[in-house]
GROMACS .gro file of N, CA, C and O in nm:
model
  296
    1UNK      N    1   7.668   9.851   8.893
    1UNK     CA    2   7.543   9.781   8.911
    1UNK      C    3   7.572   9.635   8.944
    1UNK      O    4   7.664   9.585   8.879
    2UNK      N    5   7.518   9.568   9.021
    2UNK     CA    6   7.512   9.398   9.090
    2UNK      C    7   7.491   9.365   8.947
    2UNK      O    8   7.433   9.433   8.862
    3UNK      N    9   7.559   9.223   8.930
    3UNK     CA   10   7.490   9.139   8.860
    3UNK      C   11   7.536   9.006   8.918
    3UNK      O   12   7.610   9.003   9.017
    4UNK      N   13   7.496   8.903   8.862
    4UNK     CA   14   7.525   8.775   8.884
    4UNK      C   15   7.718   8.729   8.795
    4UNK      O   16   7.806   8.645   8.815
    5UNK      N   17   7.697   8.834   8.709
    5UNK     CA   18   7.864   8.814   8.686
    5UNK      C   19   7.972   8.891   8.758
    5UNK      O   20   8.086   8.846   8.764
    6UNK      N   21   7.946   8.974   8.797
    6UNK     CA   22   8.020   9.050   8.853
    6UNK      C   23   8.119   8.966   8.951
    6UNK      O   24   8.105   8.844   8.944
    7UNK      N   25   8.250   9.032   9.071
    7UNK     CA   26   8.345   8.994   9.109
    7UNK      C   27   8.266   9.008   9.296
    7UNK      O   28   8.204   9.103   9.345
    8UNK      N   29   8.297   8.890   9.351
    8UNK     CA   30   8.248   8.908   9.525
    8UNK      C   31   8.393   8.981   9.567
    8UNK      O   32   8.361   9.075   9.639
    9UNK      N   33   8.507   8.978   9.556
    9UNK     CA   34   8.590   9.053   9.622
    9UNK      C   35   8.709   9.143   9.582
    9UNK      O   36   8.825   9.143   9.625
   10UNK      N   37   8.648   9.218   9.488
   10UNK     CA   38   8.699   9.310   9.443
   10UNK      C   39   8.848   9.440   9.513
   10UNK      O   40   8.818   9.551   9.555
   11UNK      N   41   8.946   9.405   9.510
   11UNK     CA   42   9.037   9.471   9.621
   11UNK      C   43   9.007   9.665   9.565
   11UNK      O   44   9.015   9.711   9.451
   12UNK      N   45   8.984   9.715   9.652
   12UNK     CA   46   8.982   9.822   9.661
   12UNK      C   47   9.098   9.939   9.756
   12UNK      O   48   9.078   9.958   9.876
   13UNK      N   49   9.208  10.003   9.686
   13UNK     CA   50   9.314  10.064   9.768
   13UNK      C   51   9.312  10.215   9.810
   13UNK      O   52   9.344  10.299   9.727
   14UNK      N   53   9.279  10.248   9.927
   14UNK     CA   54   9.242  10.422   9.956
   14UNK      C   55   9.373  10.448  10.027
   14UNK      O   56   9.414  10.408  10.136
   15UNK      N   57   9.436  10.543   9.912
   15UNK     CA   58   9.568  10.596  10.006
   15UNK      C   59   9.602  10.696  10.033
   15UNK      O   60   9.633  10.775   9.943
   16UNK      N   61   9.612  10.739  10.195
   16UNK     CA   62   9.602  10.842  10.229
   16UNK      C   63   9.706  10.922  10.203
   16UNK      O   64   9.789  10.874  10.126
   17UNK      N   65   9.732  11.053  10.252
   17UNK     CA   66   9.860  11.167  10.204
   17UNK      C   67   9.964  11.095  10.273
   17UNK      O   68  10.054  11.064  10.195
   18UNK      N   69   9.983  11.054  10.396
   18UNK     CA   70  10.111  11.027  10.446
   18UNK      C   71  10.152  10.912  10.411
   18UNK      O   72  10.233  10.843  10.473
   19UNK      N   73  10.073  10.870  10.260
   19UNK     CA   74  10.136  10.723  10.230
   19UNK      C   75  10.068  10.623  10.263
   19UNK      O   76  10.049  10.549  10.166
   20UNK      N   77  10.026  10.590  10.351
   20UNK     CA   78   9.914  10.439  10.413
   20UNK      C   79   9.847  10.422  10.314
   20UNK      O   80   9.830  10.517  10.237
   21UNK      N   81   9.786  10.290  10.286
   21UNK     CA   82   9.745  10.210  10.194
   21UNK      C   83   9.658  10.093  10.280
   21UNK      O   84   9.714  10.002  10.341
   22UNK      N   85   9.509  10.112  10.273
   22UNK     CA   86   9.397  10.061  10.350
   22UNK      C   87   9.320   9.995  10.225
   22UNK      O   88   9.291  10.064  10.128
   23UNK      N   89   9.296   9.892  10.230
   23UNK     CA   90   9.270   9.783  10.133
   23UNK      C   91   9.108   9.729  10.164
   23UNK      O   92   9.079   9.679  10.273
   24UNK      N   93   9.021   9.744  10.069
   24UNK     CA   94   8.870   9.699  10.087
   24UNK      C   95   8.840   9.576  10.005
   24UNK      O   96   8.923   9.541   9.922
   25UNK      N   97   8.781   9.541  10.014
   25UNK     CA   98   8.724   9.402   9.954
   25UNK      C   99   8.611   9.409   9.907
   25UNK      O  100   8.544   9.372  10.003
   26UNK      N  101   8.535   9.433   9.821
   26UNK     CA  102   8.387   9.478   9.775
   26UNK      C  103   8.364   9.365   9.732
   26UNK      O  104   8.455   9.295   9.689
   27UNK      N  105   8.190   9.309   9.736
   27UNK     CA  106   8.098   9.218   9.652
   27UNK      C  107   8.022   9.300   9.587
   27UNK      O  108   7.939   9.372   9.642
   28UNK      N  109   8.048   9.298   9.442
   28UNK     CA  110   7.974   9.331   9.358
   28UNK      C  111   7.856   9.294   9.246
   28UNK      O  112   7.821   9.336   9.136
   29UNK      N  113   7.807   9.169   9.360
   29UNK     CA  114   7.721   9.085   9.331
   29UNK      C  115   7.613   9.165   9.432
   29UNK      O  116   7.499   9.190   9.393
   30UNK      N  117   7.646   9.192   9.526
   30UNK     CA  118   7.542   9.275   9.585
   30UNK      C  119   7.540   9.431   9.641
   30UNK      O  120   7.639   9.500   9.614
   31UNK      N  121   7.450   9.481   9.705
   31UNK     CA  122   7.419   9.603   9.680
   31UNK      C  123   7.394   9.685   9.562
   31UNK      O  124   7.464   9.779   9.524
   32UNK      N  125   7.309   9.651   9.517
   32UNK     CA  126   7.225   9.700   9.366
   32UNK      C  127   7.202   9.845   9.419
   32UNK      O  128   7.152   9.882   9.524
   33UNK      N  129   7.278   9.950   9.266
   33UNK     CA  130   7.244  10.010   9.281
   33UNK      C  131   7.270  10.121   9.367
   33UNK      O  132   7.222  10.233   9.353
   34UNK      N  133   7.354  10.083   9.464
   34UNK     CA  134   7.371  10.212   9.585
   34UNK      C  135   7.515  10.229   9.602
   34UNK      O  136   7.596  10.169   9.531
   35UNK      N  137   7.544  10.304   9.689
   35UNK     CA  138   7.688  10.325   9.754
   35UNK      C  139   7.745  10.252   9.801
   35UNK      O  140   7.675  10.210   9.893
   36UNK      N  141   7.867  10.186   9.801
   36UNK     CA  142   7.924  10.096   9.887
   36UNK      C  143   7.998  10.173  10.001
   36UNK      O  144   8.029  10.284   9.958
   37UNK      N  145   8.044  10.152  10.152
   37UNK     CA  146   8.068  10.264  10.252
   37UNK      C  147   8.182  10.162  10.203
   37UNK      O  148   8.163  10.045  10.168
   38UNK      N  149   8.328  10.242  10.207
   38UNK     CA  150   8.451  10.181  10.204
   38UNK      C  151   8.515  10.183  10.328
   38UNK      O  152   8.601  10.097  10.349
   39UNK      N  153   8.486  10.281  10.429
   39UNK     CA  154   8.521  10.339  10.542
   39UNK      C  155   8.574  10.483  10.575
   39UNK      O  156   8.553  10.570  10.490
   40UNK      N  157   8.625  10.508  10.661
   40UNK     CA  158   8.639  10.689  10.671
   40UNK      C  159   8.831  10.671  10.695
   40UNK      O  160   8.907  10.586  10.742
   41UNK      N  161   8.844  10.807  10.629
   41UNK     CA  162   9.007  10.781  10.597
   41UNK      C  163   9.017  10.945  10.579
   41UNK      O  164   8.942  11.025  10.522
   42UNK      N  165   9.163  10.966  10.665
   42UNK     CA  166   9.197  11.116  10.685
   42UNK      C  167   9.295  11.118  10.505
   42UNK      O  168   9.391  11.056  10.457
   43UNK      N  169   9.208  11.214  10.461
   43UNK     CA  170   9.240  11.242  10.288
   43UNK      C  171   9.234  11.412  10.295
   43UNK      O  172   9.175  11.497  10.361
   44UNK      N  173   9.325  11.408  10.194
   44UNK     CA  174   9.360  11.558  10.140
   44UNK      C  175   9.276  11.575  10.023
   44UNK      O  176   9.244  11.477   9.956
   45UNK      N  177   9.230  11.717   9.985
   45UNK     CA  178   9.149  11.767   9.871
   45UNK      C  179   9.237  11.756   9.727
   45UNK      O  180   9.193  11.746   9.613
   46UNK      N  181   9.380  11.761   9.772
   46UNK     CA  182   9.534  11.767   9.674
   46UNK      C  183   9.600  11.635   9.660
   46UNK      O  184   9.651  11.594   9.556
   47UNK      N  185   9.597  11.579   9.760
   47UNK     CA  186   9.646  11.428   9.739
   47UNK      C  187   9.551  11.313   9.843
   47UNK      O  188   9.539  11.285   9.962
   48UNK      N  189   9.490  11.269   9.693
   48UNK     CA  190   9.391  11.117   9.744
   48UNK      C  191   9.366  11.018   9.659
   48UNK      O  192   9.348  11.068   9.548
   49UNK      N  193   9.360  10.941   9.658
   49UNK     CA  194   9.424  10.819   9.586
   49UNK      C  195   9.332  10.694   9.658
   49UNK      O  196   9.327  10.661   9.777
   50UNK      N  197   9.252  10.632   9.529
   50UNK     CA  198   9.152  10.537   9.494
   50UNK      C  199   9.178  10.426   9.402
   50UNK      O  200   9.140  10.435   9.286
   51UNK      N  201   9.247  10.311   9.448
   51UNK     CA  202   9.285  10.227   9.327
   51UNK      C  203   9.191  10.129   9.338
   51UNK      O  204   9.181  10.074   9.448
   52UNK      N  205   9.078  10.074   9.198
   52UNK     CA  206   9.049   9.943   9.203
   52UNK      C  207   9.178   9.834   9.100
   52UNK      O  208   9.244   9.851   8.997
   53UNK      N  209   9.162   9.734   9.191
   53UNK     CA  210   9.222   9.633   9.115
   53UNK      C  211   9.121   9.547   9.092
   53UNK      O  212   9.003   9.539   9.128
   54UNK      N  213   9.217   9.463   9.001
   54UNK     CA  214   9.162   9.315   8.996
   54UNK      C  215   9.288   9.178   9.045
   54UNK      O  216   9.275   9.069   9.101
   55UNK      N  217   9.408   9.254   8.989
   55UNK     CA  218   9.530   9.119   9.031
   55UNK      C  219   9.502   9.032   8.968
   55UNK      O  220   9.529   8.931   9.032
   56UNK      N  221   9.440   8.998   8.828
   56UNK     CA  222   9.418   8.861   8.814
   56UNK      C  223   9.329   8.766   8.862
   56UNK      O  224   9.307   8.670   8.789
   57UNK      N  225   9.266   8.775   8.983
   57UNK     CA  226   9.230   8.706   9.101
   57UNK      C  227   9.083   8.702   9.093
   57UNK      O  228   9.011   8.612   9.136
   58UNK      N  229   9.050   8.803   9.038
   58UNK     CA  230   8.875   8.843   8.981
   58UNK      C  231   8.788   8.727   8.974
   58UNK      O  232   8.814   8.665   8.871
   59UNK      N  233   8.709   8.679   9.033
   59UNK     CA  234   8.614   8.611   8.985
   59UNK      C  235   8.449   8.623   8.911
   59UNK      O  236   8.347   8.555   8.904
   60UNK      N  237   8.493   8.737   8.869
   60UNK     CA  238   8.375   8.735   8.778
   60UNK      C  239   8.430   8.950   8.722
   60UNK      O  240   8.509   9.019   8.787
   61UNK      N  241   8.346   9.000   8.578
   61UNK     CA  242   8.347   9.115   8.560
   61UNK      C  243   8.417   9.197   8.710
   61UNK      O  244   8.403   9.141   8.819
   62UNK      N  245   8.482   9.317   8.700
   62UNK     CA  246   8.485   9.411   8.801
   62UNK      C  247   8.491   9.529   8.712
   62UNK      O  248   8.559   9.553   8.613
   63UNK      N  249   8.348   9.634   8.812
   63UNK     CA  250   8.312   9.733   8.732
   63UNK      C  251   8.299   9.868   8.844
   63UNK      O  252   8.232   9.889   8.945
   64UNK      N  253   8.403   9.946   8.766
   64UNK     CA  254   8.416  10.102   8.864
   64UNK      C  255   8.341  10.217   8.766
   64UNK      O  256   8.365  10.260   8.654
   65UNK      N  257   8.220  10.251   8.884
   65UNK     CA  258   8.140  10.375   8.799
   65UNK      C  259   8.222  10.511   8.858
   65UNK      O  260   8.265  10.601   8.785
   66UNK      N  261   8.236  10.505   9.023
   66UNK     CA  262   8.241  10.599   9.062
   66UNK      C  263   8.281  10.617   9.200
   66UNK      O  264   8.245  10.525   9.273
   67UNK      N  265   8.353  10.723   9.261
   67UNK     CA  266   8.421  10.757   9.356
   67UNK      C  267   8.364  10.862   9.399
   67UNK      O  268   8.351  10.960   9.326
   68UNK      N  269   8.314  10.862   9.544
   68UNK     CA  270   8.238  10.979   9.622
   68UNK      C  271   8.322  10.994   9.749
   68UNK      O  272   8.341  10.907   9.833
   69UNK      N  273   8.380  11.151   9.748
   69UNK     CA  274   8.425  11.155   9.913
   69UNK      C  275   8.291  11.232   9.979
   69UNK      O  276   8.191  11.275   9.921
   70UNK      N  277   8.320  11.233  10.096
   70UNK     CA  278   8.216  11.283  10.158
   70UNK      C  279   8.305  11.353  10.306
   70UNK      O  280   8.378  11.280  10.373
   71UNK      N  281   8.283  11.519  10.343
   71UNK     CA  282   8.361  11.542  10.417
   71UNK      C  283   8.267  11.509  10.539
   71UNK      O  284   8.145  11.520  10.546
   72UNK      N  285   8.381  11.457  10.656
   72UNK     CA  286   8.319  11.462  10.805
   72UNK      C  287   8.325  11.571  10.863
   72UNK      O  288   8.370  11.652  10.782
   73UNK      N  289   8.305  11.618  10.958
   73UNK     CA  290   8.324  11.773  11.077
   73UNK      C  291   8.422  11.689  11.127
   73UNK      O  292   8.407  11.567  11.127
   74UNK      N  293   8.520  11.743  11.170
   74UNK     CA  294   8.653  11.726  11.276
   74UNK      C  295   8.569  11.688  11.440
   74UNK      O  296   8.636  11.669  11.541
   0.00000   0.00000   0.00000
């Protein structure tokens, strides 16, 4: 959920099966409430991999409810 404490750039790490490591930046000062789109990334059902950090670097709370894949059609 947004709040006014929360972190504007939260590093977010989606790593795919062959290893790659694609790095997001979330504000969690905004978007109340909804989904954040992280982007689309070729992931396995067996190996997929979602890291939030903080690094120290946090400027305010950082708060992980939840992780949604969503499959595309080829």
């Amino acid at each position: 959920m947004a709040d006014a404490n929360r972190a504007t750039a939260v590093p977010i790490d989606v790593v795919t099966p062959g290893g790659s490591t694609a790095t997001v930046k979330v504000n969690q000062r905004s978007n109340h409430a909804q989904w954040v789109l992280l982007g689309t990334f070729p992931l396995s059902a067996m190996n997929a991999e979602v890291i939030v950090r903080t690094d120290g670097t946090a400027d305010g709370y950082v708060v992980g409810d939840a992780v949604r894949g969503v499959p595309v059609a080829p």
